[in-house]
Tab-separated table of C-alpha atoms in Angstrom:
chain	number	residue	atom	x	y	z
A	1497	MET	CA	215.781	89.721	206.204
A	1498	TRP	CA	214.521	88.554	202.834
A	1499	VAL	CA	216.513	85.341	203.248
A	1500	LEU	CA	214.862	84.694	206.609
A	1501	ARG	CA	211.419	85.393	205.156
A	1502	ALA	CA	212.131	83.011	202.260
A	1503	VAL	CA	213.171	80.292	204.707
A	1504	LEU	CA	210.054	80.810	206.810
A	1505	ARG	CA	207.867	80.663	203.703
A	1506	SER	CA	209.510	77.427	202.603
A	1507	LEU	CA	208.909	75.921	206.049
A	1508	ARG	CA	205.196	76.395	205.520
A	1509	ARG	CA	205.342	73.711	202.842
A	1510	PRO	CA	204.647	70.297	204.375
A	1511	ARG	CA	207.468	68.465	202.627
A	1512	VAL	CA	210.111	70.990	203.652
A	1513	LEU	CA	208.824	71.256	207.206
A	1514	SER	CA	208.500	67.514	207.832
A	1515	TRP	CA	211.816	66.506	206.308
A	1516	GLY	CA	213.546	69.471	207.912
A	1517	LEU	CA	212.342	68.453	211.361
A	1518	ALA	CA	213.262	64.829	210.696
A	1519	GLY	CA	216.750	65.860	209.643
A	1520	LEU	CA	217.134	68.036	212.724
A	1521	PHE	CA	216.123	65.264	215.115
A	1522	ALA	CA	218.284	62.706	213.287
A	1523	VAL	CA	221.287	64.948	213.974
A	1524	LEU	CA	220.287	65.521	217.613
A	1525	TYR	CA	219.697	61.818	218.226
A	1526	SER	CA	223.021	60.932	216.594
A	1527	CYS	CA	224.868	63.422	218.763
A	1528	VAL	CA	223.351	62.010	221.941
A	1529	ALA	CA	223.896	58.360	221.010
A	1530	VAL	CA	227.417	58.695	219.623
A	1531	ASN	CA	228.509	60.883	222.525
A	1532	ARG	CA	227.228	58.317	225.022
A	1533	HIS	CA	229.229	55.662	223.200
A	1534	ARG	CA	232.282	57.936	223.320
A	1535	ARG	CA	231.780	58.247	227.076
A	1536	MET	CA	231.601	54.440	227.319
A	1537	LEU	CA	228.019	54.436	228.577
A	1538	THR	CA	226.946	51.825	226.031
A	1539	GLN	CA	226.973	48.143	226.895
A	1540	ALA	CA	227.569	44.688	225.486
A	1541	TYR	CA	223.894	44.134	226.329
A	1542	ASP	CA	222.653	45.337	223.842
A	1543	LEU	CA	224.866	47.403	221.529
A	1544	GLY	CA	227.679	44.851	221.515
A	1545	ILE	CA	225.244	42.017	220.783
A	1546	PHE	CA	223.731	43.772	217.794
A	1547	GLU	CA	227.094	44.883	216.477
A	1548	GLN	CA	228.339	41.288	216.524
A	1549	ALA	CA	225.184	40.233	214.656
A	1550	VAL	CA	225.454	42.954	211.997
A	1551	ARG	CA	229.180	42.287	211.700
A	1552	ALA	CA	228.385	38.641	210.979
A	1553	TYR	CA	225.796	39.604	208.361
A	1554	ALA	CA	228.328	41.954	206.750
A	1555	ASP	CA	230.831	39.090	206.548
A	1556	GLY	CA	228.225	36.802	204.979
A	1557	ARG	CA	227.874	34.670	208.118
A	1558	ALA	CA	224.921	33.677	210.291
A	1559	PRO	CA	224.339	36.055	213.238
A	1560	VAL	CA	226.091	33.920	215.852
A	1561	VAL	CA	226.786	36.198	218.809
A	1562	LEU	CA	229.443	35.270	221.353
A	1563	LEU	CA	228.281	37.908	223.830
A	1564	LYS	CA	225.007	35.982	224.189
A	1565	GLY	CA	226.897	32.721	224.608
A	1566	PRO	CA	229.069	30.276	222.662
A	1567	GLY	CA	227.445	29.451	219.318
A	1568	TYR	CA	224.341	31.500	220.146
A	1569	HIS	CA	222.330	32.214	216.970
A	1570	LEU	CA	220.658	35.570	217.552
A	1571	LEU	CA	217.544	34.606	215.577
A	1572	GLY	CA	216.890	32.246	218.473
A	1573	ASP	CA	216.585	35.234	220.812
A	1574	HIS	CA	214.281	37.572	218.895
A	1575	PHE	CA	213.113	37.375	215.291
A	1576	HIS	CA	214.621	40.381	213.522
A	1577	PRO	CA	215.914	39.410	210.047
A	1578	LEU	CA	215.353	43.012	208.893
A	1579	LEU	CA	218.509	43.776	210.854
A	1580	ALA	CA	220.495	42.335	207.938
A	1581	THR	CA	219.678	45.444	205.864
A	1582	LEU	CA	222.300	47.311	207.909
A	1583	ALA	CA	225.052	44.951	206.743
A	1584	PRO	CA	226.017	46.919	203.587
A	1585	PHE	CA	226.418	50.099	205.618
A	1586	TYR	CA	228.440	48.296	208.280
A	1587	ARG	CA	230.607	46.772	205.577
A	1588	VAL	CA	231.599	50.283	204.497
A	1589	PHE	CA	231.705	51.801	208.007
A	1590	PRO	CA	232.557	48.928	210.402
A	1591	SER	CA	231.795	50.576	213.726
A	1592	ALA	CA	229.158	50.657	216.428
A	1593	VAL	CA	228.622	54.276	215.389
A	1594	THR	CA	227.044	52.982	212.172
A	1595	LEU	CA	224.327	51.241	214.174
A	1596	LEU	CA	223.752	54.246	216.415
A	1597	VAL	CA	223.439	56.685	213.505
A	1598	ALA	CA	221.184	54.284	211.591
A	1599	GLN	CA	218.940	54.037	214.634
A	1600	ALA	CA	218.855	57.825	214.958
A	1601	VAL	CA	217.823	58.244	211.324
A	1602	LEU	CA	215.172	55.523	211.525
A	1603	MET	CA	213.633	56.975	214.672
A	1604	ALA	CA	213.633	60.491	213.235
A	1605	LEU	CA	211.774	59.322	210.123
A	1606	ALA	CA	208.649	58.932	212.268
A	1607	VAL	CA	208.373	62.726	212.241
A	1608	VAL	CA	207.739	62.830	208.484
A	1609	PRO	CA	204.319	61.172	208.075
A	1610	LEU	CA	202.917	62.511	211.336
A	1611	SER	CA	203.855	66.130	210.693
A	1612	ARG	CA	202.621	65.958	207.081
A	1613	TRP	CA	199.292	64.574	208.250
A	1614	ALA	CA	199.086	67.274	210.907
A	1615	HIS	CA	199.783	69.869	208.204
A	1616	ARG	CA	196.836	68.562	206.225
A	1617	VAL	CA	194.617	68.704	209.309
A	1618	GLY	CA	195.646	72.025	210.811
A	1619	GLY	CA	198.306	73.758	208.753
A	1620	PRO	CA	201.983	74.483	209.419
A	1621	ARG	CA	201.639	75.393	213.093
A	1622	LEU	CA	200.009	72.099	213.991
A	1623	ALA	CA	202.507	70.282	211.763
A	1624	GLY	CA	205.413	71.896	213.584
A	1625	ALA	CA	203.870	71.114	216.966
A	1626	VAL	CA	203.221	67.456	216.149
A	1627	GLY	CA	206.646	67.063	214.543
A	1628	CYS	CA	208.346	68.453	217.644
A	1629	LEU	CA	206.167	66.388	219.995
A	1630	THR	CA	207.203	63.303	218.060
A	1631	GLY	CA	210.858	64.256	218.042
A	1632	VAL	CA	211.092	64.914	221.780
A	1633	SER	CA	208.722	62.112	222.816
A	1634	TRP	CA	210.112	60.338	225.856
A	1635	GLY	CA	209.898	56.808	224.459
A	1636	ILE	CA	211.892	57.612	221.328
A	1637	VAL	CA	214.482	59.739	223.135
A	1638	GLU	CA	215.082	57.025	225.721
A	1639	ALA	CA	215.427	54.367	223.022
A	1640	VAL	CA	217.907	56.435	221.033
A	1641	ALA	CA	220.136	56.777	224.092
A	1642	ASP	CA	219.729	53.162	225.210
A	1643	ASP	CA	222.287	51.397	223.000
A	1644	PHE	CA	220.787	49.922	219.794
A	1645	HIS	CA	217.687	47.760	219.311
A	1646	GLU	CA	215.821	46.231	216.412
A	1647	ILE	CA	212.671	48.220	217.189
A	1648	ALA	CA	214.359	51.185	215.491
A	1649	PHE	CA	212.922	49.735	212.268
A	1650	ALA	CA	209.433	49.511	213.761
A	1651	VAL	CA	209.115	53.176	214.759
A	1652	PRO	CA	208.960	54.673	211.225
A	1653	LEU	CA	206.961	51.720	209.862
A	1654	LEU	CA	204.339	52.228	212.571
A	1655	ALA	CA	204.261	55.982	211.956
A	1656	PHE	CA	203.635	55.540	208.232
A	1657	ALA	CA	201.104	52.734	208.781
A	1658	ALA	CA	199.108	54.635	211.420
A	1659	THR	CA	199.118	57.792	209.294
A	1660	ALA	CA	197.867	55.860	206.269
A	1661	LEU	CA	195.097	54.344	208.386
A	1662	GLY	CA	194.082	57.738	209.726
A	1663	ARG	CA	194.002	59.251	206.244
A	1664	GLY	CA	191.838	56.449	204.872
A	1665	ARG	CA	194.476	54.702	202.770
A	1666	PRO	CA	194.076	51.046	203.794
A	1667	VAL	CA	196.322	49.490	201.140
A	1668	ALA	CA	199.192	51.809	202.045
A	1669	ALA	CA	198.624	51.068	205.732
A	1670	VAL	CA	198.890	47.341	205.074
A	1671	LEU	CA	202.034	47.716	202.973
A	1672	TRP	CA	203.735	49.739	205.686
A	1673	ALA	CA	202.628	47.324	208.411
A	1674	LEU	CA	203.579	43.999	206.843
A	1675	PRO	CA	207.391	44.373	207.281
A	1676	LEU	CA	206.836	44.636	211.038
A	1677	VAL	CA	206.762	40.831	211.263
A	1678	LEU	CA	210.448	40.910	210.256
A	1679	VAL	CA	211.345	43.352	213.056
A	1680	LYS	CA	210.261	41.466	216.188
A	1681	GLU	CA	208.020	38.507	216.883
A	1682	ASP	CA	205.378	40.341	218.957
A	1683	LEU	CA	204.745	42.969	216.273
A	1684	GLY	CA	202.698	40.471	214.287
A	1685	LEU	CA	199.969	41.210	216.838
A	1686	THR	CA	200.130	44.893	215.924
A	1687	VAL	CA	199.881	43.924	212.251
A	1688	ALA	CA	196.755	41.962	213.186
A	1689	VAL	CA	195.224	45.083	214.749
A	1690	VAL	CA	196.041	47.054	211.587
A	1691	GLY	CA	194.202	44.403	209.589
A	1692	ALA	CA	191.265	44.481	211.992
A	1693	LEU	CA	190.959	48.277	211.694
A	1694	VAL	CA	191.113	48.067	207.893
A	1695	CYS	CA	188.430	45.392	207.972
A	1696	ALA	CA	186.209	47.357	210.360
A	1697	ARG	CA	186.339	50.525	208.260
A	1698	ALA	CA	185.709	48.855	204.885
A	1699	ALA	CA	182.322	48.332	203.297
A	1700	ARG	CA	180.749	44.933	203.813
A	1701	GLY	CA	181.647	42.553	201.008
A	1702	SER	CA	184.411	44.780	199.581
A	1703	GLY	CA	187.881	43.654	198.599
A	1704	ILE	CA	189.385	45.976	201.194
A	1705	ARG	CA	187.412	44.209	203.912
A	1706	ALA	CA	188.774	40.877	202.737
A	1707	LEU	CA	192.282	42.372	202.673
A	1708	GLY	CA	191.959	43.543	206.263
A	1709	PHE	CA	190.674	40.182	207.411
A	1710	GLY	CA	193.545	38.425	205.655
A	1711	VAL	CA	196.137	40.766	207.161
A	1712	ALA	CA	194.717	40.207	210.640
A	1713	LEU	CA	195.031	36.447	210.224
A	1714	PHE	CA	198.516	36.839	208.756
A	1715	GLY	CA	199.703	38.906	211.731
A	1716	LEU	CA	198.428	36.350	214.243
A	1717	ALA	CA	199.909	33.479	212.253
A	1718	ALA	CA	203.274	35.239	211.910
A	1719	THR	CA	203.582	35.743	215.663
A	1720	ALA	CA	202.530	32.161	216.386
A	1721	LEU	CA	204.913	30.737	213.793
A	1722	THR	CA	207.917	32.736	214.961
A	1723	MET	CA	207.348	32.085	218.666
A	1724	LEU	CA	206.418	28.413	218.407
A	1725	VAL	CA	208.578	27.249	215.489
A	1726	VAL	CA	211.208	29.664	214.169
A	1727	LEU	CA	212.704	30.990	217.409
A	1728	PRO	CA	212.853	27.565	219.122
A	1729	SER	CA	214.563	26.104	216.051
A	1730	PHE	CA	217.449	28.596	216.388
A	1731	ASN	CA	217.530	28.837	220.179
A	1732	PRO	CA	220.153	26.656	221.897
A	1733	GLY	CA	217.545	25.600	224.453
A	1734	GLY	CA	215.047	24.621	221.779
A	1735	ASP	CA	212.329	26.928	223.122
A	1736	PHE	CA	211.166	30.548	223.022
A	1737	ALA	CA	213.503	32.189	225.528
A	1738	TYR	CA	210.983	34.639	226.980
A	1739	TRP	CA	207.974	32.487	227.896
A	1740	GLY	CA	208.802	32.923	231.569
A	1741	GLN	CA	209.122	36.707	231.325
A	1742	VAL	CA	205.842	37.286	229.500
A	1743	GLY	CA	203.895	35.447	232.180
A	1744	ALA	CA	202.593	32.729	229.868
A	1745	GLY	CA	201.713	30.417	232.734
A	1746	GLU	CA	200.035	33.036	234.922
A	1747	ALA	CA	198.063	34.431	231.970
A	1748	ALA	CA	196.249	31.116	231.745
A	1749	GLY	CA	194.923	31.526	235.294
A	1750	ALA	CA	191.654	33.007	236.491
A	1751	PRO	CA	190.447	36.056	234.489
A	1752	TRP	CA	190.389	38.245	237.572
A	1753	GLU	CA	194.028	37.406	238.274
A	1754	THR	CA	194.969	38.455	234.752
A	1755	ALA	CA	193.015	41.701	235.162
A	1756	VAL	CA	194.851	42.496	238.385
A	1757	ARG	CA	198.210	41.774	236.749
A	1758	LEU	CA	197.430	44.394	234.082
A	1759	VAL	CA	197.233	47.224	236.623
A	1760	TRP	CA	199.352	46.107	239.561
A	1761	PRO	CA	201.879	47.080	240.891
A	1762	PRO	CA	201.350	50.868	240.722
A	1763	LEU	CA	204.445	51.330	238.551
A	1764	LYS	CA	202.191	50.308	235.665
A	1765	TRP	CA	199.955	53.293	236.367
A	1766	LEU	CA	202.835	55.604	235.489
A	1767	LEU	CA	203.260	53.894	232.117
A	1768	LEU	CA	199.549	54.032	231.326
A	1769	GLY	CA	199.133	57.604	232.555
A	1770	LEU	CA	202.152	58.917	230.687
A	1771	ALA	CA	201.054	57.135	227.509
A	1772	ALA	CA	197.560	58.655	227.766
A	1773	ALA	CA	199.001	62.122	228.394
A	1774	THR	CA	201.342	61.768	225.403
A	1775	ALA	CA	198.225	61.391	223.271
A	1776	GLY	CA	196.787	64.492	224.934
A	1777	PHE	CA	194.140	62.189	226.492
A	1778	LEU	CA	191.940	63.154	223.545
A	1779	GLY	CA	193.838	60.662	221.391
A	1780	LEU	CA	192.353	57.803	223.399
A	1781	ARG	CA	189.104	58.453	221.528
A	1782	SER	CA	190.746	57.518	218.244
A	1783	PRO	CA	190.557	53.922	216.994
A	1784	LEU	CA	194.277	54.238	216.245
A	1785	ALA	CA	194.921	54.030	219.984
A	1786	LEU	CA	193.986	50.346	219.700
A	1787	LEU	CA	197.292	49.801	217.911
A	1788	CYS	CA	198.988	50.225	221.304
A	1789	VAL	CA	197.054	47.367	222.901
A	1790	PRO	CA	199.299	44.426	221.859
A	1791	THR	CA	202.507	46.076	223.081
A	1792	LEU	CA	200.960	47.351	226.305
A	1793	GLY	CA	199.245	44.012	226.857
A	1794	TRP	CA	202.342	41.810	226.852
A	1795	ARG	CA	204.322	44.362	228.826
A	1796	LEU	CA	201.756	44.716	231.588
A	1797	ILE	CA	201.161	40.982	231.965
A	1798	ALA	CA	204.885	40.166	231.991
A	1799	ASP	CA	206.893	39.206	235.060
A	1800	ASN	CA	209.853	41.411	234.151
A	1801	PRO	CA	209.597	44.753	236.047
A	1802	HIS	CA	211.641	46.471	233.329
A	1803	TYR	CA	208.646	46.138	231.013
A	1804	TRP	CA	206.286	47.944	233.395
A	1805	GLY	CA	208.059	51.283	233.614
A	1806	VAL	CA	208.951	54.157	231.332
A	1807	GLY	CA	212.654	53.442	230.958
A	1808	TYR	CA	214.718	51.539	228.421
A	1809	HIS	CA	213.629	51.198	224.776
A	1810	TYR	CA	210.306	49.419	225.234
A	1811	SER	CA	208.054	52.471	224.790
A	1812	ALA	CA	209.535	53.720	221.517
A	1813	VAL	CA	207.007	51.821	219.392
A	1814	LEU	CA	204.147	53.455	221.314
A	1815	MET	CA	205.156	57.034	220.493
A	1816	PRO	CA	204.171	57.212	216.786
A	1817	LEU	CA	200.924	55.385	217.552
A	1818	LEU	CA	199.941	57.710	220.390
A	1819	LEU	CA	200.739	60.822	218.366
A	1820	ALA	CA	198.919	59.457	215.337
A	1821	ALA	CA	195.921	58.893	217.597
A	1822	LEU	CA	196.223	62.507	218.772
A	1823	VAL	CA	196.239	63.868	215.200
A	1824	ASP	CA	193.297	61.653	214.277
A	1825	ALA	CA	191.329	62.808	217.311
A	1826	LEU	CA	192.112	66.455	216.536
A	1827	ASP	CA	190.883	65.921	212.998
A	1828	ARG	CA	187.676	64.306	214.247
A	1829	THR	CA	186.861	67.268	216.483
A	1830	GLY	CA	186.626	69.545	213.455
A	1831	ALA	CA	188.507	72.191	215.437
A	1832	PHE	CA	190.684	73.049	212.449
A	1833	ALA	CA	187.886	73.193	209.917
A	1834	ARG	CA	187.435	76.477	208.085
A	1835	PRO	CA	184.110	78.200	207.636
A	1836	GLY	CA	182.132	76.310	205.073
A	1837	GLY	CA	183.210	72.894	206.314
A	1838	HIS	CA	186.775	72.796	204.997
A	1839	ARG	CA	190.017	72.073	206.761
A	1840	CYS	CA	193.621	73.025	206.086
A	1841	ALA	CA	195.454	71.030	203.440
A	1842	PRO	CA	198.742	71.370	201.557
A	1843	ASP	CA	197.029	72.393	198.350
A	1844	GLY	CA	194.228	74.454	199.808
A	1845	PRO	CA	190.904	73.637	201.440
A	1846	SER	CA	189.608	70.102	201.421
A	1847	PRO	CA	186.393	68.645	202.801
A	1848	ALA	CA	186.322	68.128	206.545
A	1849	PRO	CA	183.302	66.062	207.438
A	1850	ASN	CA	184.315	65.471	211.039
A	1851	GLY	CA	182.837	68.517	212.679
A	1852	PRO	CA	181.233	71.911	212.224
A	1853	ALA	CA	183.327	74.998	211.612
A	1854	ASP	CA	180.890	77.533	213.076
A	1855	GLY	CA	178.900	78.112	216.236
A	1856	PRO	CA	179.151	76.831	219.820
A	1857	ALA	CA	180.076	73.319	218.719
A	1858	ALA	CA	183.100	74.702	216.896
A	1859	ALA	CA	184.167	76.702	219.941
A	1860	ALA	CA	183.914	73.606	222.122
A	1861	ALA	CA	185.922	71.624	219.581
A	1862	VAL	CA	188.651	74.256	219.600
A	1863	ARG	CA	188.811	74.129	223.401
A	1864	ARG	CA	189.135	70.342	223.351
A	1865	ALA	CA	191.886	70.527	220.757
A	1866	ARG	CA	193.773	73.147	222.716
A	1867	ARG	CA	193.537	71.159	225.950
A	1868	ALA	CA	194.844	68.074	224.181
A	1869	LEU	CA	197.799	69.910	222.682
A	1870	VAL	CA	198.579	71.581	226.013
A	1871	ALA	CA	198.537	68.193	227.761
A	1872	ALA	CA	200.847	66.648	225.170
A	1873	GLY	CA	203.092	69.704	225.335
A	1874	LEU	CA	203.302	69.504	229.126
A	1875	VAL	CA	204.415	65.877	228.863
A	1876	ALA	CA	207.165	66.934	226.480
A	1877	ALA	CA	208.206	69.828	228.719
A	1878	VAL	CA	208.303	67.666	231.859
A	1879	THR	CA	210.108	64.711	230.311
A	1880	LEU	CA	212.634	66.681	228.245
A	1881	PRO	CA	214.945	67.440	231.199
A	1882	VAL	CA	214.533	63.880	232.516
A	1883	TYR	CA	215.380	61.922	229.381
A	1884	PRO	CA	218.798	62.028	227.642
A	1885	LEU	CA	218.078	64.691	225.007
A	1886	HIS	CA	218.944	67.279	227.634
A	1887	GLU	CA	222.552	66.035	227.502
A	1888	LEU	CA	222.984	68.122	224.372
A	1889	ALA	CA	223.001	71.224	226.578
A	1890	ALA	CA	224.942	69.711	229.493
A	1891	PRO	CA	228.597	70.883	229.372
A	1892	GLY	CA	229.726	67.941	231.489
A	1893	ALA	CA	228.452	65.483	228.885
A	1894	TRP	CA	230.982	66.624	226.293
A	1895	GLY	CA	234.182	66.481	228.302
A	1896	THR	CA	236.701	63.686	228.723
A	1897	SER	CA	237.458	62.775	232.310
A	1898	PRO	CA	240.925	61.538	233.293
A	1899	ARG	CA	239.451	58.115	234.020
A	1900	LEU	CA	237.828	57.937	230.584
A	1901	ALA	CA	241.147	58.843	228.982
A	1902	ARG	CA	242.931	56.123	230.978
A	1903	THR	CA	240.304	53.585	229.974
A	1904	ARG	CA	240.790	54.422	226.305
A	1905	GLU	CA	244.536	53.980	226.648
A	1906	LEU	CA	243.895	50.634	228.301
A	1907	LEU	CA	241.725	49.406	225.417
A	1908	GLU	CA	244.207	50.642	222.829
A	1909	ARG	CA	246.690	48.076	224.149
A	1910	ILE	CA	244.445	45.300	222.827
A	1911	PRO	CA	245.231	44.634	219.153
A	1912	ASP	CA	242.560	44.209	216.472
A	1913	GLY	CA	241.488	40.604	215.929
A	1914	ALA	CA	242.427	39.478	219.444
A	1915	THR	CA	240.272	37.223	221.601
A	1916	VAL	CA	239.090	39.094	224.687
A	1917	ALA	CA	237.041	38.505	227.826
A	1918	ALA	CA	235.626	41.849	228.965
A	1919	SER	CA	233.176	43.422	231.361
A	1920	ASN	CA	229.864	44.704	230.029
A	1921	ARG	CA	230.629	48.292	229.015
A	1922	LEU	CA	234.166	47.617	227.851
A	1923	ALA	CA	232.916	44.779	225.634
A	1924	ALA	CA	230.737	47.270	223.743
A	1925	GLN	CA	233.884	49.198	222.813
A	1926	LEU	CA	235.595	46.062	221.470
A	1927	ALA	CA	232.804	44.217	219.633
A	1928	GLY	CA	233.672	45.677	216.243
A	1929	ARG	CA	237.396	44.873	216.154
A	1930	THR	CA	237.951	41.822	218.372
A	1931	THR	CA	236.352	38.497	219.243
A	1932	VAL	CA	234.912	39.416	222.620
A	1933	GLY	CA	232.879	37.579	225.235
A	1934	LEU	CA	231.830	38.419	228.767
A	1935	VAL	CA	234.456	37.953	231.439
A	1936	CYS	CA	232.041	36.499	233.986
A	1937	ARG	CA	231.486	33.339	231.913
A	1938	GLU	CA	233.645	30.293	231.445
A	1939	PRO	CA	235.505	30.723	228.130
A	1940	ALA	CA	234.464	28.480	225.264
A	1941	PRO	CA	235.081	28.377	221.494
A	1942	PRO	CA	235.778	30.591	219.674
A	1943	LEU	CA	237.103	32.450	222.707
A	1944	ALA	CA	239.043	29.386	223.912
A	1945	ASP	CA	239.133	25.618	223.572
A	1946	ALA	CA	239.681	25.263	227.301
A	1947	LEU	CA	240.335	27.484	230.282
A	1948	GLN	CA	244.031	26.574	230.027
A	1949	ASP	CA	243.937	28.061	226.507
A	1950	GLY	CA	241.758	31.034	227.377
A	1951	PRO	CA	241.338	34.404	225.692
A	1952	GLN	CA	244.424	36.360	224.806
A	1953	TRP	CA	243.308	39.351	226.848
A	1954	VAL	CA	241.097	39.970	229.873
A	1955	VAL	CA	239.913	43.527	230.505
A	1956	VAL	CA	237.646	44.506	233.379
A	1957	ASP	CA	236.184	47.639	234.892
A	1958	LEU	CA	235.215	46.691	238.434
A	1959	ALA	CA	233.324	50.002	238.724
A	1960	ASP	CA	230.995	49.069	235.839
A	1961	PRO	CA	227.536	49.862	237.265
A	1962	SER	CA	225.894	46.913	235.462
A	1963	VAL	CA	227.003	44.507	238.205
A	1964	HIS	CA	223.793	42.446	238.338
A	1965	ALA	CA	223.047	41.678	234.684
A	1966	PRO	CA	224.421	40.328	232.484
A	1967	CYS	CA	227.412	39.803	234.782
A	1968	ALA	CA	227.216	39.654	238.561
A	1969	ILE	CA	230.262	41.284	240.115
A	1970	GLU	CA	230.880	38.110	242.136
A	1971	ASP	CA	231.258	36.079	238.940
A	1972	THR	CA	233.589	38.672	237.450
A	1973	VAL	CA	235.833	38.646	240.533
A	1974	ARG	CA	235.800	34.846	240.588
A	1975	MET	CA	236.897	34.607	236.967
A	1976	LEU	CA	239.618	37.205	237.503
A	1977	GLY	CA	240.956	34.964	240.254
A	1978	ARG	CA	240.832	31.943	237.947
A	1979	TYR	CA	242.783	33.754	235.244
A	1980	GLY	CA	245.339	34.826	237.839
A	1981	GLU	CA	245.792	31.233	238.955
A	1982	LEU	CA	246.452	30.238	235.337
A	1983	GLY	CA	249.340	32.657	235.117
A	1984	TYR	CA	247.734	35.553	233.287
A	1985	ARG	CA	250.027	38.540	233.610
A	1986	ARG	CA	248.635	41.817	234.888
A	1987	VAL	CA	249.551	44.418	232.308
A	1988	VAL	CA	247.581	47.248	233.919
A	1989	GLU	CA	246.085	47.643	237.386
A	1990	ASP	CA	244.724	51.156	237.627
A	1991	GLY	CA	242.191	51.549	240.401
A	1992	ASP	CA	239.141	49.540	239.279
A	1993	LEU	CA	240.619	48.877	235.828
A	1994	ARG	CA	242.365	45.576	235.108
A	1995	LEU	CA	244.103	44.360	231.960
A	1996	LEU	CA	245.505	40.826	231.905
A	1997	ARG	CA	247.379	39.013	229.159
A	1998	ARG	CA	247.628	35.293	228.542
A	1999	PRO	CA	251.114	33.918	229.206
């Protein structure tokens, strides 16, 4: 019993509690992500793409990614040079698992600053609640299970930056925010909002105000430079590849049309409502909620329906911002202030100027805080069985079906270093040890110099559910026919599985 009591006492310390929760969620995320890869639920789009890029960085080459297309430089797709920091780890552990575990650790780090701030505001119970709400938040959990994406770097940076802003540490907030421009081109807009908040909170004529103004300009300039100059210079088409998807043309129309696009169709209401509920609704009163505006803005105005919903990885960057806004709003209520105008802090009481600690006002503040935490907790409880973290407790997720075993045997026939044309999910299994492209496309260097000298191997799963993008099933079947006409020998034909070898 004394050991248990000692452990519980140590968990009351903010450092132990925050890092302990982060470590726990890093393990849980890794288990989910790696197990999904084991079950061949990952895809060339996007795990295979990022593995080919990191593999190139690890070999000292430019991130030219065959899965995107022949000679496709990935910095012409999105601007994410921070991805190169994974190269040393991949050099030692050359596997897609390296990317998945790195993403799990990065995402879990968001727990640390938010739970430590919550500990300062309301003690260990609030810290544990906020840490768990962050760890099980639907946007992060979905992103962890959805292959790998560069925004894994943004999640902890945003958590540390928002926490520093909320705690009145503007220089730290700026330092945490600045690397975001190296994660993805749109995040410069979020950096601009960080600068604007620093500027708005600083005294007129102070150096901090000038710093905030400069950071805001830098964020805007970074996004403009990457989208208008850097990305087009690397892109094979000589342009930013996503102008059409972000509705650039329609956004220049009448203001009322733009306003309608922000809230229609109703699928967007689900995104907005779930985001507000994640912040306990009370968090919307915090200025930190403004940090969500750039990401929500481009998603809602876009033409791509995938951006409007609550699936995929797009909402991960919102989670630390919404929960930071919740902690800030809880702090502002004064609900956790002690009698005498003090609040909980790691080293004892500290001034809490945001609200009274006694009387009817304090009781009302406590009720507001409780309602906010209940709302955020309900979101976690409702989404937990919907999003992939529940797979940890699903017995069926840990088995190996006969078909999965046969598919593994099929892939083991392909030697390391071979050139391969593969379907989407199978390509993700081969990206680390072969030169692989998508089977639905005409082969080109380095996969082949001509169709007559095509890839050494062709491997296809006709039951791959991703039959619309990136490869339509019709194109896959057509190319299988072409390879058959060129004399490719069928090594395996097992139901929907096909393995062909060049003569």
